[in-house]
Amino acid sequence: MNARTPALSVACGITILLLVGASSIAFLSSQYGDGPGVGILGVVSGLVAGLLAAVVVGVTADRTEGWLATALVAYGTFGATFLGIGGLQYRNVPGADGLFPFRIHLLTSVLLAVVAAGVDHRGRG
């Protein structure tokens, strides 16, 4: 195990946390309306799924090769970038809201994921 494995594990866990949490909140709020319980359930479901994904990736990341390893890098990079930009906006860093409307926020995360996957795949080849 090297330093890449825990970093990849955490990054993939973050991505799953964001996707499952947001999906759960969207689904529950459409069924039961908005309320604090919906947000709590969404965050808890995201945390559980994210922790499970982080453990699975941490155990199996050293054995993955080729495109699967590159896909894990891209997936983890997307979640970490998306969370990082969201953190800038949450902390009200001057100019972050104007620089990263949601469309640009999402596209920046995807672009960095593609670049990271390309760099990772080239480094393995």
mmCIF file of N, CA and C in Angstrom:
data_model
loop_
_atom_site.group_PDB
_atom_site.id
_atom_site.type_symbol
_atom_site.label_atom_id
_atom_site.label_comp_id
_atom_site.label_asym_id
_atom_site.label_seq_id
_atom_site.Cartn_x
_atom_site.Cartn_y
_atom_site.Cartn_z
ATOM 1 N N MET A 1 0.854 -1.181 0.000
ATOM 2 C CA MET A 1 0.000 0.000 0.000
ATOM 3 C C MET A 1 0.896 1.239 0.000
ATOM 4 N N ASN A 2 0.559 2.189 -0.847
ATOM 5 C CA ASN A 2 1.283 3.452 -0.899
ATOM 6 C C ASN A 2 0.343 4.594 -0.534
ATOM 7 N N ALA A 3 0.818 5.816 -0.610
ATOM 8 C CA ALA A 3 -0.009 6.979 -0.229
ATOM 9 C C ALA A 3 -1.183 7.182 -1.180
ATOM 10 N N ARG A 4 -1.078 6.640 -2.370
ATOM 11 C CA ARG A 4 -2.145 6.790 -3.355
ATOM 12 C C ARG A 4 -3.420 6.058 -2.927
ATOM 13 N N THR A 5 -3.280 4.910 -2.294
ATOM 14 C CA THR A 5 -4.440 4.099 -1.927
ATOM 15 C C THR A 5 -5.367 4.810 -0.944
ATOM 16 N N PRO A 6 -4.875 5.334 0.199
ATOM 17 C CA PRO A 6 -5.815 6.030 1.079
ATOM 18 C C PRO A 6 -6.390 7.304 0.468
ATOM 19 N N ALA A 7 -5.599 8.004 -0.345
ATOM 20 C CA ALA A 7 -6.117 9.213 -0.989
ATOM 21 C C ALA A 7 -7.236 8.858 -1.964
ATOM 22 N N LEU A 8 -7.039 7.800 -2.726
ATOM 23 C CA LEU A 8 -8.060 7.343 -3.665
ATOM 24 C C LEU A 8 -9.292 6.851 -2.919
ATOM 25 N N SER A 9 -9.076 6.180 -1.821
ATOM 26 C CA SER A 9 -10.181 5.671 -1.008
ATOM 27 C C SER A 9 -11.038 6.810 -0.461
ATOM 28 N N VAL A 10 -10.401 7.816 0.087
ATOM 29 C CA VAL A 10 -11.133 8.969 0.632
ATOM 30 C C VAL A 10 -11.855 9.725 -0.480
ATOM 31 N N ALA A 11 -11.174 9.935 -1.607
ATOM 32 C CA ALA A 11 -11.779 10.681 -2.710
ATOM 33 C C ALA A 11 -13.005 9.962 -3.273
ATOM 34 N N CYS A 12 -12.919 8.648 -3.430
ATOM 35 C CA CYS A 12 -14.078 7.889 -3.929
ATOM 36 C C CYS A 12 -15.201 7.869 -2.892
ATOM 37 N N GLY A 13 -14.843 7.803 -1.618
ATOM 38 C CA GLY A 13 -15.855 7.880 -0.557
ATOM 39 C C GLY A 13 -16.579 9.212 -0.567
ATOM 40 N N ILE A 14 -15.839 10.294 -0.805
ATOM 41 C CA ILE A 14 -16.453 11.625 -0.887
ATOM 42 C C ILE A 14 -17.433 11.690 -2.058
ATOM 43 N N THR A 15 -17.027 11.137 -3.196
ATOM 44 C CA THR A 15 -17.890 11.169 -4.373
ATOM 45 C C THR A 15 -19.194 10.417 -4.113
ATOM 46 N N ILE A 16 -19.089 9.235 -3.521
ATOM 47 C CA ILE A 16 -20.298 8.460 -3.205
ATOM 48 C C ILE A 16 -21.144 9.202 -2.182
ATOM 49 N N LEU A 17 -20.519 9.788 -1.171
ATOM 50 C CA LEU A 17 -21.259 10.560 -0.166
ATOM 51 C C LEU A 17 -22.075 11.655 -0.839
ATOM 52 N N LEU A 18 -21.444 12.394 -1.739
ATOM 53 C CA LEU A 18 -22.147 13.487 -2.415
ATOM 54 C C LEU A 18 -23.292 12.976 -3.290
ATOM 55 N N LEU A 19 -23.023 11.935 -4.069
ATOM 56 C CA LEU A 19 -24.048 11.431 -4.984
ATOM 57 C C LEU A 19 -25.217 10.787 -4.244
ATOM 58 N N VAL A 20 -24.927 9.931 -3.282
ATOM 59 C CA VAL A 20 -26.003 9.257 -2.543
ATOM 60 C C VAL A 20 -26.755 10.258 -1.665
ATOM 61 N N GLY A 21 -26.021 11.143 -1.007
ATOM 62 C CA GLY A 21 -26.675 12.135 -0.158
ATOM 63 C C GLY A 21 -27.599 13.048 -0.936
ATOM 64 N N ALA A 22 -27.121 13.567 -2.054
ATOM 65 C CA ALA A 22 -27.948 14.461 -2.873
ATOM 66 C C ALA A 22 -29.137 13.725 -3.471
ATOM 67 N N SER A 23 -28.912 12.505 -3.934
ATOM 68 C CA SER A 23 -30.013 11.723 -4.503
ATOM 69 C C SER A 23 -31.062 11.391 -3.454
ATOM 70 N N SER A 24 -30.610 11.031 -2.261
ATOM 71 C CA SER A 24 -31.548 10.709 -1.183
ATOM 72 C C SER A 24 -32.376 11.922 -0.785
ATOM 73 N N ILE A 25 -31.713 13.056 -0.664
ATOM 74 C CA ILE A 25 -32.431 14.277 -0.294
ATOM 75 C C ILE A 25 -33.441 14.651 -1.378
ATOM 76 N N ALA A 26 -33.038 14.559 -2.645
ATOM 77 C CA ALA A 26 -33.958 14.885 -3.742
ATOM 78 C C ALA A 26 -35.152 13.939 -3.751
ATOM 79 N N PHE A 27 -34.904 12.646 -3.582
ATOM 80 C CA PHE A 27 -35.992 11.678 -3.591
ATOM 81 C C PHE A 27 -36.915 11.873 -2.389
ATOM 82 N N LEU A 28 -36.335 11.981 -1.207
ATOM 83 C CA LEU A 28 -37.161 12.113 0.000
ATOM 84 C C LEU A 28 -37.955 13.416 0.012
ATOM 85 N N SER A 29 -37.336 14.501 -0.474
ATOM 86 C CA SER A 29 -38.067 15.771 -0.474
ATOM 87 C C SER A 29 -39.197 15.741 -1.506
ATOM 88 N N SER A 30 -39.049 14.992 -2.582
ATOM 89 C CA SER A 30 -40.148 14.892 -3.545
ATOM 90 C C SER A 30 -41.290 14.048 -2.992
ATOM 91 N N GLN A 31 -40.984 13.125 -2.114
ATOM 92 C CA GLN A 31 -42.008 12.259 -1.540
ATOM 93 C C GLN A 31 -42.649 12.853 -0.283
ATOM 94 N N TYR A 32 -41.832 13.476 0.556
ATOM 95 C CA TYR A 32 -42.305 13.910 1.878
ATOM 96 C C TYR A 32 -42.194 15.408 2.127
ATOM 97 N N GLY A 33 -41.759 16.162 1.153
ATOM 98 C CA GLY A 33 -41.612 17.597 1.332
ATOM 99 C C GLY A 33 -40.296 17.938 2.002
ATOM 100 N N ASP A 34 -40.037 19.236 2.084
ATOM 101 C CA ASP A 34 -38.796 19.686 2.698
ATOM 102 C C ASP A 34 -38.935 19.689 4.210
ATOM 103 N N GLY A 35 -37.869 19.359 4.875
ATOM 104 C CA GLY A 35 -37.851 19.375 6.324
ATOM 105 C C GLY A 35 -36.493 18.933 6.815
ATOM 106 N N PRO A 36 -36.209 19.175 8.079
ATOM 107 C CA PRO A 36 -34.895 18.799 8.599
ATOM 108 C C PRO A 36 -34.665 17.292 8.594
ATOM 109 N N GLY A 37 -35.721 16.512 8.760
ATOM 110 C CA GLY A 37 -35.572 15.055 8.757
ATOM 111 C C GLY A 37 -35.093 14.535 7.421
ATOM 112 N N VAL A 38 -35.552 15.155 6.346
ATOM 113 C CA VAL A 38 -35.142 14.748 5.003
ATOM 114 C C VAL A 38 -33.638 14.986 4.829
ATOM 115 N N GLY A 39 -33.175 16.130 5.249
ATOM 116 C CA GLY A 39 -31.745 16.441 5.151
ATOM 117 C C GLY A 39 -30.894 15.528 6.005
ATOM 118 N N ILE A 40 -31.362 15.248 7.201
ATOM 119 C CA ILE A 40 -30.614 14.355 8.101
ATOM 120 C C ILE A 40 -30.520 12.957 7.503
ATOM 121 N N LEU A 41 -31.638 12.432 7.005
ATOM 122 C CA LEU A 41 -31.612 11.101 6.396
ATOM 123 C C LEU A 41 -30.722 11.067 5.158
ATOM 124 N N GLY A 42 -30.754 12.113 4.369
ATOM 125 C CA GLY A 42 -29.904 12.175 3.183
ATOM 126 C C GLY A 42 -28.431 12.183 3.530
ATOM 127 N N VAL A 43 -28.068 12.976 4.517
ATOM 128 C CA VAL A 43 -26.661 13.048 4.927
ATOM 129 C C VAL A 43 -26.207 11.729 5.541
ATOM 130 N N VAL A 44 -27.033 11.132 6.380
ATOM 131 C CA VAL A 44 -26.667 9.858 7.001
ATOM 132 C C VAL A 44 -26.528 8.763 5.947
ATOM 133 N N SER A 45 -27.460 8.692 5.009
ATOM 134 C CA SER A 45 -27.347 7.669 3.961
ATOM 135 C C SER A 45 -26.098 7.901 3.116
ATOM 136 N N GLY A 46 -25.770 9.149 2.833
ATOM 137 C CA GLY A 46 -24.552 9.458 2.091
ATOM 138 C C GLY A 46 -23.301 9.076 2.859
ATOM 139 N N LEU A 47 -23.291 9.343 4.166
ATOM 140 C CA LEU A 47 -22.139 8.975 4.993
ATOM 141 C C LEU A 47 -21.928 7.467 5.043
ATOM 142 N N VAL A 48 -23.009 6.729 5.221
ATOM 143 C CA VAL A 48 -22.894 5.267 5.286
ATOM 144 C C VAL A 48 -22.389 4.719 3.955
ATOM 145 N N ALA A 49 -22.973 5.158 2.856
ATOM 146 C CA ALA A 49 -22.543 4.684 1.544
ATOM 147 C C ALA A 49 -21.107 5.119 1.244
ATOM 148 N N GLY A 50 -20.749 6.341 1.625
ATOM 149 C CA GLY A 50 -19.394 6.836 1.400
ATOM 150 C C GLY A 50 -18.357 6.063 2.193
ATOM 151 N N LEU A 51 -18.657 5.768 3.450
ATOM 152 C CA LEU A 51 -17.732 4.976 4.260
ATOM 153 C C LEU A 51 -17.571 3.573 3.694
ATOM 154 N N LEU A 52 -18.670 2.973 3.285
ATOM 155 C CA LEU A 52 -18.608 1.638 2.696
ATOM 156 C C LEU A 52 -17.777 1.656 1.406
ATOM 157 N N ALA A 53 -17.997 2.639 0.572
ATOM 158 C CA ALA A 53 -17.234 2.749 -0.673
ATOM 159 C C ALA A 53 -15.752 2.985 -0.394
ATOM 160 N N ALA A 54 -15.444 3.823 0.595
ATOM 161 C CA ALA A 54 -14.043 4.089 0.934
ATOM 162 C C ALA A 54 -13.338 2.822 1.400
ATOM 163 N N VAL A 55 -14.026 2.010 2.179
ATOM 164 C CA VAL A 55 -13.433 0.752 2.650
ATOM 165 C C VAL A 55 -13.210 -0.192 1.478
ATOM 166 N N VAL A 56 -14.202 -0.322 0.618
ATOM 167 C CA VAL A 56 -14.077 -1.235 -0.532
ATOM 168 C C VAL A 56 -12.937 -0.784 -1.446
ATOM 169 N N VAL A 57 -12.868 0.499 -1.749
ATOM 170 C CA VAL A 57 -11.792 1.005 -2.612
ATOM 171 C C VAL A 57 -10.440 0.847 -1.917
ATOM 172 N N GLY A 58 -10.388 1.110 -0.620
ATOM 173 C CA GLY A 58 -9.132 0.961 0.107
ATOM 174 C C GLY A 58 -8.602 -0.461 0.102
ATOM 175 N N VAL A 59 -9.507 -1.428 0.149
ATOM 176 C CA VAL A 59 -9.102 -2.835 0.159
ATOM 177 C C VAL A 59 -8.710 -3.309 -1.236
ATOM 178 N N THR A 60 -9.383 -2.804 -2.259
ATOM 179 C CA THR A 60 -9.169 -3.334 -3.606
ATOM 180 C C THR A 60 -8.322 -2.462 -4.521
ATOM 181 N N ALA A 61 -8.002 -1.237 -4.141
ATOM 182 C CA ALA A 61 -7.323 -0.305 -5.052
ATOM 183 C C ALA A 61 -5.941 -0.791 -5.475
ATOM 184 N N ASP A 62 -5.230 -1.475 -4.610
ATOM 185 C CA ASP A 62 -3.893 -1.944 -4.973
ATOM 186 C C ASP A 62 -3.927 -3.034 -6.037
ATOM 187 N N ARG A 63 -5.043 -3.715 -6.169
ATOM 188 C CA ARG A 63 -5.144 -4.814 -7.138
ATOM 189 C C ARG A 63 -5.755 -4.389 -8.462
ATOM 190 N N THR A 64 -6.229 -3.160 -8.553
ATOM 191 C CA THR A 64 -6.840 -2.713 -9.808
ATOM 192 C C THR A 64 -5.759 -2.244 -10.777
ATOM 193 N N GLU A 65 -6.009 -2.502 -12.044
ATOM 194 C CA GLU A 65 -5.059 -2.110 -13.083
ATOM 195 C C GLU A 65 -5.812 -1.566 -14.283
ATOM 196 N N GLY A 66 -5.088 -0.927 -15.161
ATOM 197 C CA GLY A 66 -5.641 -0.481 -16.434
ATOM 198 C C GLY A 66 -6.713 0.578 -16.299
ATOM 199 N N TRP A 67 -7.750 0.406 -17.109
ATOM 200 C CA TRP A 67 -8.809 1.411 -17.177
ATOM 201 C C TRP A 67 -9.616 1.499 -15.887
ATOM 202 N N LEU A 68 -9.730 0.399 -15.143
ATOM 203 C CA LEU A 68 -10.472 0.456 -13.883
ATOM 204 C C LEU A 68 -9.770 1.368 -12.888
ATOM 205 N N ALA A 69 -8.463 1.257 -12.789
ATOM 206 C CA ALA A 69 -7.700 2.137 -11.895
ATOM 207 C C ALA A 69 -7.809 3.587 -12.340
ATOM 208 N N THR A 70 -7.760 3.812 -13.646
ATOM 209 C CA THR A 70 -7.896 5.165 -14.181
ATOM 210 C C THR A 70 -9.292 5.724 -13.915
ATOM 211 N N ALA A 71 -10.304 4.874 -14.039
ATOM 212 C CA ALA A 71 -11.679 5.307 -13.754
ATOM 213 C C ALA A 71 -11.842 5.668 -12.284
ATOM 214 N N LEU A 72 -11.204 4.921 -11.395
ATOM 215 C CA LEU A 72 -11.265 5.258 -9.969
ATOM 216 C C LEU A 72 -10.621 6.609 -9.693
ATOM 217 N N VAL A 73 -9.512 6.885 -10.357
ATOM 218 C CA VAL A 73 -8.856 8.188 -10.196
ATOM 219 C C VAL A 73 -9.775 9.308 -10.677
ATOM 220 N N ALA A 74 -10.390 9.120 -11.839
ATOM 221 C CA ALA A 74 -11.298 10.137 -12.377
ATOM 222 C C ALA A 74 -12.495 10.342 -11.449
ATOM 223 N N TYR A 75 -13.061 9.254 -10.975
ATOM 224 C CA TYR A 75 -14.224 9.306 -10.091
ATOM 225 C C TYR A 75 -13.901 10.029 -8.786
ATOM 226 N N GLY A 76 -12.788 9.675 -8.198
ATOM 227 C CA GLY A 76 -12.375 10.326 -6.954
ATOM 228 C C GLY A 76 -12.038 11.791 -7.156
ATOM 229 N N THR A 77 -11.386 12.104 -8.264
ATOM 230 C CA THR A 77 -11.033 13.496 -8.550
ATOM 231 C C THR A 77 -12.280 14.350 -8.730
ATOM 232 N N PHE A 78 -13.290 13.797 -9.405
ATOM 233 C CA PHE A 78 -14.533 14.540 -9.587
ATOM 234 C C PHE A 78 -15.134 14.933 -8.232
ATOM 235 N N GLY A 79 -15.270 13.966 -7.322
ATOM 236 C CA GLY A 79 -15.879 14.250 -6.025
ATOM 237 C C GLY A 79 -15.071 15.219 -5.189
ATOM 238 N N ALA A 80 -13.750 15.043 -5.176
ATOM 239 C CA ALA A 80 -12.895 15.934 -4.384
ATOM 240 C C ALA A 80 -12.935 17.360 -4.931
ATOM 241 N N THR A 81 -12.916 17.495 -6.255
ATOM 242 C CA THR A 81 -12.984 18.823 -6.868
ATOM 243 C C THR A 81 -14.335 19.483 -6.608
ATOM 244 N N PHE A 82 -15.399 18.711 -6.781
ATOM 245 C CA PHE A 82 -16.740 19.250 -6.557
ATOM 246 C C PHE A 82 -16.897 19.727 -5.110
ATOM 247 N N LEU A 83 -16.406 18.934 -4.173
ATOM 248 C CA LEU A 83 -16.478 19.313 -2.763
ATOM 249 C C LEU A 83 -15.587 20.521 -2.465
ATOM 250 N N GLY A 84 -14.416 20.561 -3.082
ATOM 251 C CA GLY A 84 -13.507 21.693 -2.858
ATOM 252 C C GLY A 84 -14.095 23.011 -3.328
ATOM 253 N N ILE A 85 -14.677 23.004 -4.520
ATOM 254 C CA ILE A 85 -15.295 24.227 -5.036
ATOM 255 C C ILE A 85 -16.500 24.606 -4.178
ATOM 256 N N GLY A 86 -17.279 23.606 -3.770
ATOM 257 C CA GLY A 86 -18.405 23.872 -2.880
ATOM 258 C C GLY A 86 -17.950 24.472 -1.551
ATOM 259 N N GLY A 87 -16.815 24.014 -1.064
ATOM 260 C CA GLY A 87 -16.258 24.574 0.172
ATOM 261 C C GLY A 87 -15.858 26.029 0.010
ATOM 262 N N LEU A 88 -15.293 26.367 -1.146
ATOM 263 C CA LEU A 88 -14.957 27.772 -1.413
ATOM 264 C C LEU A 88 -16.205 28.645 -1.394
ATOM 265 N N GLN A 89 -17.266 28.146 -1.999
ATOM 266 C CA GLN A 89 -18.509 28.913 -2.028
ATOM 267 C C GLN A 89 -19.140 29.001 -0.639
ATOM 268 N N TYR A 90 -19.078 27.916 0.104
ATOM 269 C CA TYR A 90 -19.657 27.894 1.447
ATOM 270 C C TYR A 90 -18.943 28.878 2.372
ATOM 271 N N ARG A 91 -17.629 28.960 2.249
ATOM 272 C CA ARG A 91 -16.850 29.859 3.106
ATOM 273 C C ARG A 91 -16.859 31.295 2.595
ATOM 274 N N ASN A 92 -17.612 31.544 1.528
ATOM 275 C CA ASN A 92 -17.747 32.882 0.959
ATOM 276 C C ASN A 92 -16.403 33.498 0.568
ATOM 277 N N VAL A 93 -15.565 32.686 -0.071
ATOM 278 C CA VAL A 93 -14.312 33.206 -0.605
ATOM 279 C C VAL A 93 -14.673 34.237 -1.667
ATOM 280 N N PRO A 94 -14.093 35.431 -1.583
ATOM 281 C CA PRO A 94 -14.474 36.481 -2.532
ATOM 282 C C PRO A 94 -14.324 36.031 -3.987
ATOM 283 N N GLY A 95 -15.389 36.187 -4.742
ATOM 284 C CA GLY A 95 -15.398 35.870 -6.149
ATOM 285 C C GLY A 95 -15.761 34.430 -6.486
ATOM 286 N N ALA A 96 -15.821 33.543 -5.501
ATOM 287 C CA ALA A 96 -16.089 32.126 -5.782
ATOM 288 C C ALA A 96 -17.490 31.913 -6.341
ATOM 289 N N ASP A 97 -18.472 32.612 -5.805
ATOM 290 C CA ASP A 97 -19.839 32.441 -6.299
ATOM 291 C C ASP A 97 -19.985 32.939 -7.729
ATOM 292 N N GLY A 98 -19.342 34.053 -8.039
ATOM 293 C CA GLY A 98 -19.419 34.586 -9.396
ATOM 294 C C GLY A 98 -18.618 33.764 -10.389
ATOM 295 N N LEU A 99 -17.513 33.189 -9.939
ATOM 296 C CA LEU A 99 -16.651 32.408 -10.813
ATOM 297 C C LEU A 99 -17.199 31.013 -11.084
ATOM 298 N N PHE A 100 -17.913 30.451 -10.097
ATOM 299 C CA PHE A 100 -18.390 29.073 -10.204
ATOM 300 C C PHE A 100 -19.904 28.954 -10.051
ATOM 301 N N PRO A 101 -20.692 29.465 -11.008
ATOM 302 C CA PRO A 101 -22.108 29.096 -10.975
ATOM 303 C C PRO A 101 -22.178 27.581 -11.176
ATOM 304 N N PHE A 102 -23.322 26.980 -10.888
ATOM 305 C CA PHE A 102 -23.386 25.518 -10.860
ATOM 306 C C PHE A 102 -22.894 24.870 -12.151
ATOM 307 N N ARG A 103 -23.241 25.428 -13.276
ATOM 308 C CA ARG A 103 -22.824 24.847 -14.559
ATOM 309 C C ARG A 103 -21.298 24.791 -14.656
ATOM 310 N N ILE A 104 -20.620 25.880 -14.293
ATOM 311 C CA ILE A 104 -19.153 25.931 -14.350
ATOM 312 C C ILE A 104 -18.553 25.052 -13.254
ATOM 313 N N HIS A 105 -19.182 25.021 -12.102
ATOM 314 C CA HIS A 105 -18.766 24.164 -10.984
ATOM 315 C C HIS A 105 -18.713 22.709 -11.453
ATOM 316 N N LEU A 106 -19.777 22.258 -12.080
ATOM 317 C CA LEU A 106 -19.871 20.883 -12.560
ATOM 318 C C LEU A 106 -18.872 20.623 -13.689
ATOM 319 N N LEU A 107 -18.787 21.524 -14.643
ATOM 320 C CA LEU A 107 -17.867 21.338 -15.767
ATOM 321 C C LEU A 107 -16.406 21.352 -15.315
ATOM 322 N N THR A 108 -16.054 22.191 -14.359
ATOM 323 C CA THR A 108 -14.695 22.218 -13.836
ATOM 324 C C THR A 108 -14.357 20.891 -13.168
ATOM 325 N N SER A 109 -15.299 20.354 -12.412
ATOM 326 C CA SER A 109 -15.074 19.063 -11.754
ATOM 327 C C SER A 109 -14.880 17.949 -12.770
ATOM 328 N N VAL A 110 -15.696 17.937 -13.813
ATOM 329 C CA VAL A 110 -15.569 16.913 -14.857
ATOM 330 C C VAL A 110 -14.250 17.083 -15.605
ATOM 331 N N LEU A 111 -13.892 18.316 -15.945
ATOM 332 C CA LEU A 111 -12.654 18.567 -16.678
ATOM 333 C C LEU A 111 -11.437 18.106 -15.878
ATOM 334 N N LEU A 112 -11.389 18.442 -14.591
ATOM 335 C CA LEU A 112 -10.262 18.003 -13.775
ATOM 336 C C LEU A 112 -10.227 16.490 -13.617
ATOM 337 N N ALA A 113 -11.388 15.862 -13.573
ATOM 338 C CA ALA A 113 -11.431 14.398 -13.497
ATOM 339 C C ALA A 113 -10.858 13.781 -14.766
ATOM 340 N N VAL A 114 -11.200 14.336 -15.916
ATOM 341 C CA VAL A 114 -10.685 13.821 -17.190
ATOM 342 C C VAL A 114 -9.171 14.033 -17.282
ATOM 343 N N VAL A 115 -8.701 15.196 -16.863
ATOM 344 C CA VAL A 115 -7.259 15.474 -16.899
ATOM 345 C C VAL A 115 -6.516 14.526 -15.956
ATOM 346 N N ALA A 116 -7.036 14.340 -14.750
ATOM 347 C CA ALA A 116 -6.391 13.435 -13.799
ATOM 348 C C ALA A 116 -6.365 12.003 -14.317
ATOM 349 N N ALA A 117 -7.443 11.590 -14.972
ATOM 350 C CA ALA A 117 -7.480 10.244 -15.544
ATOM 351 C C ALA A 117 -6.458 10.104 -16.658
ATOM 352 N N GLY A 118 -6.332 11.126 -17.487
ATOM 353 C CA GLY A 118 -5.348 11.083 -18.562
ATOM 354 C C GLY A 118 -3.925 11.029 -18.040
ATOM 355 N N VAL A 119 -3.637 11.829 -17.035
ATOM 356 C CA VAL A 119 -2.295 11.824 -16.440
ATOM 357 C C VAL A 119 -2.021 10.485 -15.776
ATOM 358 N N ASP A 120 -2.997 9.944 -15.074
ATOM 359 C CA ASP A 120 -2.816 8.654 -14.408
ATOM 360 C C ASP A 120 -2.615 7.537 -15.431
ATOM 361 N N HIS A 121 -3.415 7.537 -16.467
ATOM 362 C CA HIS A 121 -3.308 6.467 -17.473
ATOM 363 C C HIS A 121 -1.965 6.547 -18.220
ATOM 364 N N ARG A 122 -1.518 7.743 -18.498
ATOM 365 C CA ARG A 122 -0.214 7.912 -19.173
ATOM 366 C C ARG A 122 0.924 7.473 -18.279
ATOM 367 N N GLY A 123 0.786 7.746 -16.976
ATOM 368 C CA GLY A 123 1.833 7.347 -16.033
ATOM 369 C C GLY A 123 1.926 5.841 -15.872
ATOM 370 N N ARG A 124 0.837 5.137 -16.119
ATOM 371 C CA ARG A 124 0.840 3.678 -15.989
ATOM 372 C C ARG A 124 1.318 2.992 -17.251
ATOM 373 N N GLY A 125 1.166 3.670 -18.394
ATOM 374 C CA GLY A 125 1.455 3.046 -19.678
ATOM 375 C C GLY A 125 2.868 3.063 -20.044
#
